[in-house]
Short mmCIF file of C-alpha atoms and ligand atoms in Angstrom, two decimals:
data_model
loop_
_atom_site.label_atom_id
_atom_site.label_comp_id
_atom_site.label_asym_id
_atom_site.label_seq_id
_atom_site.Cartn_x
_atom_site.Cartn_y
_atom_site.Cartn_z
CA UNK A 25 99.56 100.22 122.49
CA UNK A 26 96.43 99.44 121.10
CA UNK A 27 98.12 96.62 119.05
CA UNK A 28 99.85 95.33 121.94
CA UNK A 29 96.89 95.23 123.91
CA UNK A 30 94.97 93.52 121.32
CA UNK A 31 97.33 91.08 120.77
CA UNK A 32 97.87 89.81 124.05
CA UNK A 33 96.05 86.54 123.60
CA UNK A 34 98.18 85.94 120.38
CA UNK A 35 101.09 87.24 122.26
CA UNK A 36 100.30 84.92 125.53
CA UNK A 37 99.95 81.74 123.63
CA UNK A 38 102.84 82.19 121.45
CA UNK A 39 104.94 83.13 124.11
CA UNK A 40 103.82 80.38 126.60
CA UNK A 41 104.45 77.94 123.97
CA UNK A 42 107.80 79.13 123.71
CA UNK A 43 108.66 79.38 127.22
CA UNK A 44 107.63 75.68 127.54
CA UNK A 45 110.21 75.36 124.94
CA UNK A 46 112.62 77.13 126.78
CA UNK A 47 111.96 75.20 130.03
CA UNK A 48 112.31 71.80 128.58
CA UNK A 49 115.54 72.46 127.24
CA UNK A 50 118.53 72.92 129.58
CA UNK A 51 120.79 73.29 126.53
CA UNK A 52 120.57 74.95 123.27
CA UNK A 53 121.23 71.72 121.31
CA UNK A 54 119.91 70.10 118.12
CA UNK A 55 117.10 68.72 119.75
CA UNK A 56 115.92 72.15 120.86
CA UNK A 57 116.32 73.70 117.52
CA UNK A 58 114.12 70.91 116.00
CA UNK A 59 111.44 71.63 118.53
CA UNK A 60 111.72 75.33 117.67
CA UNK A 61 111.51 74.68 114.14
CA UNK A 62 108.05 72.69 114.88
CA UNK A 63 106.95 75.33 117.07
CA UNK A 64 107.20 77.94 114.42
CA UNK A 65 105.52 75.88 111.74
CA UNK A 66 102.69 75.32 114.39
CA UNK A 67 102.42 79.07 114.74
CA UNK A 68 102.07 79.21 111.15
CA UNK A 69 105.06 81.24 110.00
CA UNK A 70 105.29 79.07 107.19
CA UNK A 71 107.52 76.02 106.30
CA UNK A 72 110.29 77.71 104.43
CA UNK A 73 110.47 80.65 107.00
CA UNK A 74 110.55 78.16 109.87
CA UNK A 75 113.57 76.20 108.31
CA UNK A 76 115.29 79.50 107.36
CA UNK A 77 115.04 80.99 110.83
CA UNK A 78 116.16 77.80 112.66
CA UNK A 79 119.01 77.56 110.16
CA UNK A 80 120.10 81.33 110.84
CA UNK A 81 119.46 80.76 114.40
CA UNK A 82 121.94 77.96 114.78
CA UNK A 83 124.84 79.92 113.19
CA UNK A 84 123.72 83.13 115.00
CA UNK A 85 123.65 81.02 118.45
CA UNK A 86 127.10 79.57 117.73
CA UNK A 87 128.30 83.23 116.65
CA UNK A 88 127.03 85.00 119.61
CA UNK A 89 127.66 82.15 122.03
CA UNK A 90 124.04 82.58 123.28
CA UNK A 91 123.19 80.30 125.88
CA UNK A 92 120.56 81.87 128.10
CA UNK A 93 116.78 81.73 126.98
CA UNK A 94 116.76 85.51 126.77
CA UNK A 95 119.76 85.66 124.65
CA UNK A 96 118.06 82.92 122.09
CA UNK A 97 114.83 84.64 122.21
CA UNK A 98 116.35 88.01 121.20
CA UNK A 99 117.99 86.23 118.38
CA UNK A 100 114.89 84.85 117.35
CA UNK A 101 113.07 88.15 117.11
CA UNK A 102 115.66 89.76 115.21
CA UNK A 103 115.51 87.09 112.53
CA UNK A 104 111.93 87.03 112.43
CA UNK A 105 111.92 91.10 112.11
CA UNK A 106 114.54 90.83 109.54
CA UNK A 107 112.62 88.00 107.47
CA UNK A 108 109.64 90.30 107.61
CA UNK A 109 111.40 93.41 106.40
CA UNK A 110 113.62 91.95 103.73
CA UNK A 111 110.98 92.89 101.05
CA UNK A 112 110.17 96.35 102.86
CA UNK A 113 111.58 98.39 99.80
CA UNK A 114 109.45 97.11 97.67
CA UNK A 115 106.21 97.08 99.50
CA UNK A 116 104.48 99.98 101.11
CA UNK A 117 102.19 99.41 104.29
CA UNK A 118 100.42 102.67 103.71
CA UNK A 119 97.03 102.82 101.95
CA UNK A 120 97.02 104.77 99.01
CA UNK A 121 94.78 107.45 99.52
CA UNK A 122 94.91 110.49 96.93
CA UNK A 123 95.28 113.96 98.24
CA UNK A 124 92.79 116.02 96.35
CA UNK A 125 90.73 113.40 94.12
CA UNK A 126 88.32 110.70 94.99
CA UNK A 127 90.03 107.25 96.12
CA UNK A 128 88.31 103.96 95.50
CA UNK A 129 89.19 101.15 97.51
CA UNK A 130 87.87 97.49 96.83
CA UNK A 131 87.35 94.94 99.47
CA UNK A 132 87.52 91.33 98.89
CA UNK A 133 87.40 88.17 100.64
CA UNK A 134 85.06 85.21 101.50
CA UNK A 135 82.00 85.53 103.82
CA UNK A 136 82.64 85.73 107.62
CA UNK A 137 86.41 86.97 107.63
CA UNK A 138 85.31 90.50 108.89
CA UNK A 139 85.06 92.33 105.42
CA UNK A 140 82.14 94.42 106.22
CA UNK A 141 83.68 95.14 109.95
CA UNK A 142 86.87 96.34 108.86
CA UNK A 143 85.29 98.61 105.95
CA UNK A 144 82.95 100.15 108.81
CA UNK A 145 86.15 100.79 111.07
CA UNK A 146 88.04 102.16 108.54
CA UNK A 147 85.31 104.65 107.29
CA UNK A 148 84.63 105.79 110.92
CA UNK A 149 88.53 106.37 111.31
CA UNK A 150 88.48 108.54 107.91
CA UNK A 151 85.58 110.45 108.74
CA UNK A 152 87.08 111.30 112.33
CA UNK A 153 89.99 112.53 110.33
CA UNK A 154 87.53 114.74 108.73
CA UNK A 155 87.16 113.19 105.14
CA UNK A 156 83.98 112.69 103.15
CA UNK A 157 83.49 108.97 103.06
CA UNK A 158 80.97 106.94 101.27
CA UNK A 159 80.56 103.27 101.28
CA UNK A 160 79.06 100.75 98.43
CA UNK A 161 77.02 97.70 99.17
CA UNK A 162 78.03 95.77 96.16
CA UNK A 163 77.85 92.59 97.88
CA UNK A 164 74.37 92.23 96.41
CA UNK A 165 74.64 88.22 96.36
CA UNK A 166 74.22 87.72 100.02
CA UNK A 167 70.78 89.03 101.50
CA UNK A 168 72.24 89.75 104.69
CA UNK A 169 75.39 91.44 103.43
CA UNK A 170 73.61 94.93 102.51
CA UNK A 171 71.77 95.38 105.79
CA UNK A 172 75.04 94.51 107.61
CA UNK A 173 76.94 97.30 105.95
CA UNK A 174 73.92 99.83 106.45
CA UNK A 175 74.26 98.88 110.26
CA UNK A 176 78.16 99.78 110.19
CA UNK A 177 77.26 102.80 108.09
CA UNK A 178 75.05 104.14 110.87
CA UNK A 179 77.67 103.02 113.36
CA UNK A 180 80.41 105.10 111.79
CA UNK A 181 78.06 107.77 110.54
CA UNK A 182 78.94 107.05 106.81
CA UNK A 183 76.35 106.97 104.08
CA UNK A 184 75.94 103.72 102.58
CA UNK A 185 74.86 103.45 98.72
CA UNK A 186 72.86 100.25 98.15
CA UNK A 187 70.94 98.45 95.45
CA UNK A 188 68.60 95.54 95.45
CA UNK A 189 69.46 92.49 97.03
CA UNK A 190 70.46 90.02 93.72
CA UNK A 191 70.95 92.99 91.85
CA UNK A 192 73.92 93.95 89.69
CA UNK A 193 76.82 94.75 92.01
CA UNK A 194 78.39 96.98 89.02
CA UNK A 195 75.56 99.13 88.81
CA UNK A 196 75.56 100.01 92.85
CA UNK A 197 79.40 100.85 92.35
CA UNK A 198 78.36 103.17 89.34
CA UNK A 199 75.67 104.85 91.53
CA UNK A 200 78.20 104.98 94.33
CA UNK A 201 80.62 106.80 92.02
CA UNK A 202 78.15 109.27 90.71
CA UNK A 203 77.23 110.05 94.18
CA UNK A 204 80.94 110.34 95.47
CA UNK A 205 81.63 112.89 92.52
CA UNK A 206 78.52 114.88 93.11
CA UNK A 207 79.28 115.15 96.83
CA UNK A 208 83.00 115.47 96.25
CA UNK A 209 83.77 112.70 98.43
CA UNK A 210 87.55 111.90 99.40
CA UNK A 211 87.07 108.07 99.64
CA UNK A 212 84.60 105.56 98.19
CA UNK A 213 84.73 101.77 100.22
CA UNK A 214 83.26 99.24 98.08
CA UNK A 215 82.02 96.06 99.59
CA UNK A 216 82.05 92.92 97.39
CA UNK A 217 80.98 89.43 97.35
CA UNK A 218 83.76 86.76 97.54
CA UNK A 219 82.39 83.56 96.51
CA UNK A 220 85.51 81.61 95.68
CA UNK A 221 83.18 78.60 95.08
CA UNK A 222 82.92 79.49 91.56
CA UNK A 223 86.29 81.67 90.55
CA UNK A 224 85.24 82.38 86.89
CA UNK A 225 81.97 84.35 88.10
CA UNK A 226 83.91 86.05 90.73
CA UNK A 227 86.67 86.96 88.25
CA UNK A 228 84.06 88.30 85.78
CA UNK A 229 81.95 90.19 88.45
CA UNK A 230 85.44 91.98 89.86
CA UNK A 231 86.57 92.79 86.15
CA UNK A 232 83.25 94.40 85.66
CA UNK A 233 83.37 96.24 88.61
CA UNK A 234 86.87 97.54 87.77
CA UNK A 235 85.57 98.38 84.24
CA UNK A 236 82.85 100.52 85.66
CA UNK A 237 85.24 102.40 88.09
CA UNK A 238 88.02 102.88 85.73
CA UNK A 239 85.56 104.53 82.99
CA UNK A 240 85.11 107.10 85.79
CA UNK A 241 88.61 107.20 87.15
CA UNK A 242 91.37 105.73 85.06
CA UNK A 243 93.75 105.02 87.89
CA UNK A 244 91.35 103.43 90.10
CA UNK A 245 90.53 101.32 92.31
CA UNK A 246 93.36 102.70 94.29
CA UNK A 247 93.53 99.70 96.30
CA UNK A 248 92.11 95.98 96.31
CA UNK A 249 92.13 94.79 99.93
CA UNK A 250 91.90 91.34 100.57
CA UNK A 251 90.43 90.69 104.23
CA UNK A 252 91.70 87.27 105.73
CA UNK A 253 90.55 85.79 109.05
CA UNK A 254 93.94 85.13 110.90
CA UNK A 255 92.33 82.13 113.14
CA UNK A 256 91.72 80.15 110.27
CA UNK A 257 95.75 79.98 109.90
CA UNK A 258 96.67 78.34 106.51
CA UNK A 259 93.42 78.51 105.19
CA UNK A 260 93.97 82.26 104.94
CA UNK A 261 97.08 81.41 102.94
CA UNK A 262 95.01 79.28 100.82
CA UNK A 263 92.51 81.97 100.19
CA UNK A 264 95.11 84.67 99.79
CA UNK A 265 96.60 82.28 96.86
CA UNK A 266 93.16 81.79 95.22
CA UNK A 267 92.29 85.68 95.41
CA UNK A 268 95.64 86.63 93.98
CA UNK A 269 94.82 84.33 90.89
CA UNK A 270 91.30 86.10 90.53
CA UNK A 271 92.28 89.96 90.78
CA UNK A 272 95.26 92.01 91.64
CA UNK A 273 95.43 92.28 95.26
CA UNK A 274 97.60 95.42 96.76
CA UNK A 275 97.32 94.55 100.20
CA UNK A 276 95.87 92.57 103.18
CA UNK A 277 93.74 93.34 106.16
CA UNK A 278 94.32 90.37 108.63
CA UNK A 279 91.12 90.31 111.24
CA UNK A 280 90.84 88.38 114.49
CA UNK A 281 94.41 88.59 115.49
CA UNK A 282 92.97 89.10 118.98
CA UNK A 283 91.77 85.54 119.34
CA UNK A 284 94.76 83.44 118.10
CA UNK A 285 98.00 81.84 118.57
CA UNK A 286 98.38 81.56 115.00
CA UNK A 287 99.60 85.14 114.46
CA UNK A 288 102.79 83.66 112.42
CA UNK A 289 100.62 83.67 109.60
CA UNK A 290 101.31 87.42 108.91
CA UNK A 291 104.93 86.27 108.12
CA UNK A 292 104.17 83.47 106.02
CA UNK A 293 101.72 85.37 103.53
CA UNK A 294 104.31 88.41 103.25
CA UNK A 295 107.19 85.80 102.47
CA UNK A 296 105.22 83.39 100.18
CA UNK A 297 102.77 85.72 98.20
CA UNK A 298 104.51 89.18 98.63
CA UNK A 299 101.68 91.14 99.45
CA UNK A 300 102.09 93.47 102.17
CA UNK A 301 99.59 93.37 105.30
CA UNK A 302 98.27 96.97 105.61
CA UNK A 303 95.84 96.48 108.44
CA UNK A 304 94.97 94.27 111.43
CA UNK A 305 91.60 93.74 113.00
CA UNK A 306 92.13 93.51 116.93
CA UNK A 307 88.78 93.24 118.07
CA UNK A 308 84.95 93.69 116.99
CA UNK A 309 84.89 97.24 118.07
CA UNK A 310 84.79 100.23 116.20
CA UNK A 311 88.48 101.40 116.94
CA UNK A 312 89.85 97.87 116.81
CA UNK A 313 91.50 98.21 113.32
CA UNK A 314 95.20 99.56 112.90
CA UNK A 315 97.94 100.26 110.66
CA UNK A 316 100.29 96.91 110.84
CA UNK A 317 103.56 97.71 112.05
CA UNK A 318 106.00 94.56 111.75
CA UNK A 319 108.42 95.33 114.30
CA UNK A 320 105.81 96.09 117.07
CA UNK A 321 104.13 92.93 116.10
CA UNK A 322 106.86 90.28 116.28
CA UNK A 323 108.20 91.51 119.46
CA UNK A 324 104.66 91.41 120.64
CA UNK A 325 104.69 87.64 120.06
CA UNK A 326 107.31 87.00 122.57
CA UNK A 327 106.75 89.59 125.45
P1 LIG B 425 82.15 89.53 106.36
O1 LIG B 425 81.08 88.53 106.14
O2 LIG B 425 83.49 89.16 105.78
O3 LIG B 425 81.60 90.86 106.07
O4 LIG B 425 82.57 89.43 108.00
P2 LIG B 425 81.77 90.32 109.21
O5 LIG B 425 82.27 91.85 109.05
O6 LIG B 425 80.24 90.19 109.20
O7 LIG B 425 82.41 89.85 110.60
C1 LIG B 425 82.38 88.36 111.07
C2 LIG B 425 82.30 88.15 112.40
O8 LIG B 425 83.85 88.45 112.81
C3 LIG B 425 81.54 89.33 113.18
O9 LIG B 425 81.07 88.64 114.34
C4 LIG B 425 82.79 90.40 113.30
O10 LIG B 425 82.33 90.97 114.78
C5 LIG B 425 84.12 89.69 113.70
N1 LIG B 425 85.21 90.33 113.49
C6 LIG B 425 85.35 91.04 112.57
N2 LIG B 425 86.78 91.54 112.74
C7 LIG B 425 87.12 90.82 113.96
C8 LIG B 425 88.32 91.08 114.68
O11 LIG B 425 89.31 91.59 114.35
N3 LIG B 425 88.23 90.41 115.85
C9 LIG B 425 87.22 89.79 116.25
N4 LIG B 425 87.55 89.32 117.44
N5 LIG B 425 86.33 89.71 115.54
C10 LIG B 425 86.48 90.34 114.54
#
C-alpha cells in the first residue's frame, strides 16, 4: 500500500501522459502506436523495450480486437509486467541475508543518490525485526559523509563504526567486522565512497575493502547494492553501466521514485543490465524504503 502511495507522483504523471495520448487518438491506429512508443521512451523504459512492447502491442491489439482505451491499457500493463518478469527465474529480488551468520552488505553509488539514507532506513527495518545491526562509515573521502551516517545511526538506533575523515576505508571496514564479530551482530552495512571520476582508484578501493572482508568471512560481501537516483533517468543507467564495470553489483536500490515520471527506468535497467532492483526509495522518511514488487509497480504506473 505504501508503494502505491509513494508512487502517486510517478503514477499520476505517467498515467496523465498516457491518458492525454488516449484522448488525442480516437482510433488505435499506426499514429497512435508511434506516439505510444515515444511516450514509453520518454518514460525511460529504454529504447529497445519501448519498441518491443509497441510491436507486441500491435499484434495483441489486432488479435484481441482491442479498441477501447481501457483494453489497450490492460494489454500495455500485461506487456510491461511480462517484459519485466521474463528474467524472474534467474534473478532474485530478496536480499541475501544469512540465517545464523554475519551478513555483510556493501553499498556503492555516487554522491547524492540516497546511499546514506537508504542504509539508515534499511538498518532501522532490520533492527525493528530484532536483528543486531551495525553500520560502517567507509566513505572517508567526503567530510560530511561520516557525520551523515552517524545522524542516521541515531535515527535508526544503530551503532556506526567510523574512522577519521581521509583515513583508509578498508581499515574502517576491518574494525567494523571485528566489532560485529565481538557483538555477534547479524548484519553489517558498509557505506562506501562512489567516486566515478577516477574509476581505477574506485575499483582498487572496493577491491581492497572486499579483500579485507573476505579474509574474515570468505563468502562475503553477501550483497553489493548499487544505489541510483531514479529522477536522473538515463543518467542512472549510465552510472549502473559504469559501476558494473568496476565491481560485481548484485542488486539495485532505486531512490526518489516518489518524485519522478521517469519510473520506466526500472524496466530499462532490468532489461539492459540484468541487475535486479531489490529496493525502492519512496521518500525521505525512515519508513520510505520498500522491497520492489514488479507487478504492483507497473500496475501503479497506470492507475
Ligand atoms: P548519498 O550522498 O548518496 O549518501 O545521499 P543521501 O542519503 O545523503 O541523500 C541525498 C538526498 O536525497 C537527501 O536529501 C535525502 O533525503 C534524499 N533522498 C534519499 N532517498 C530519497 C527518496 O527515496 N525520496 C526522496 N524524495 N528523497 C530521497
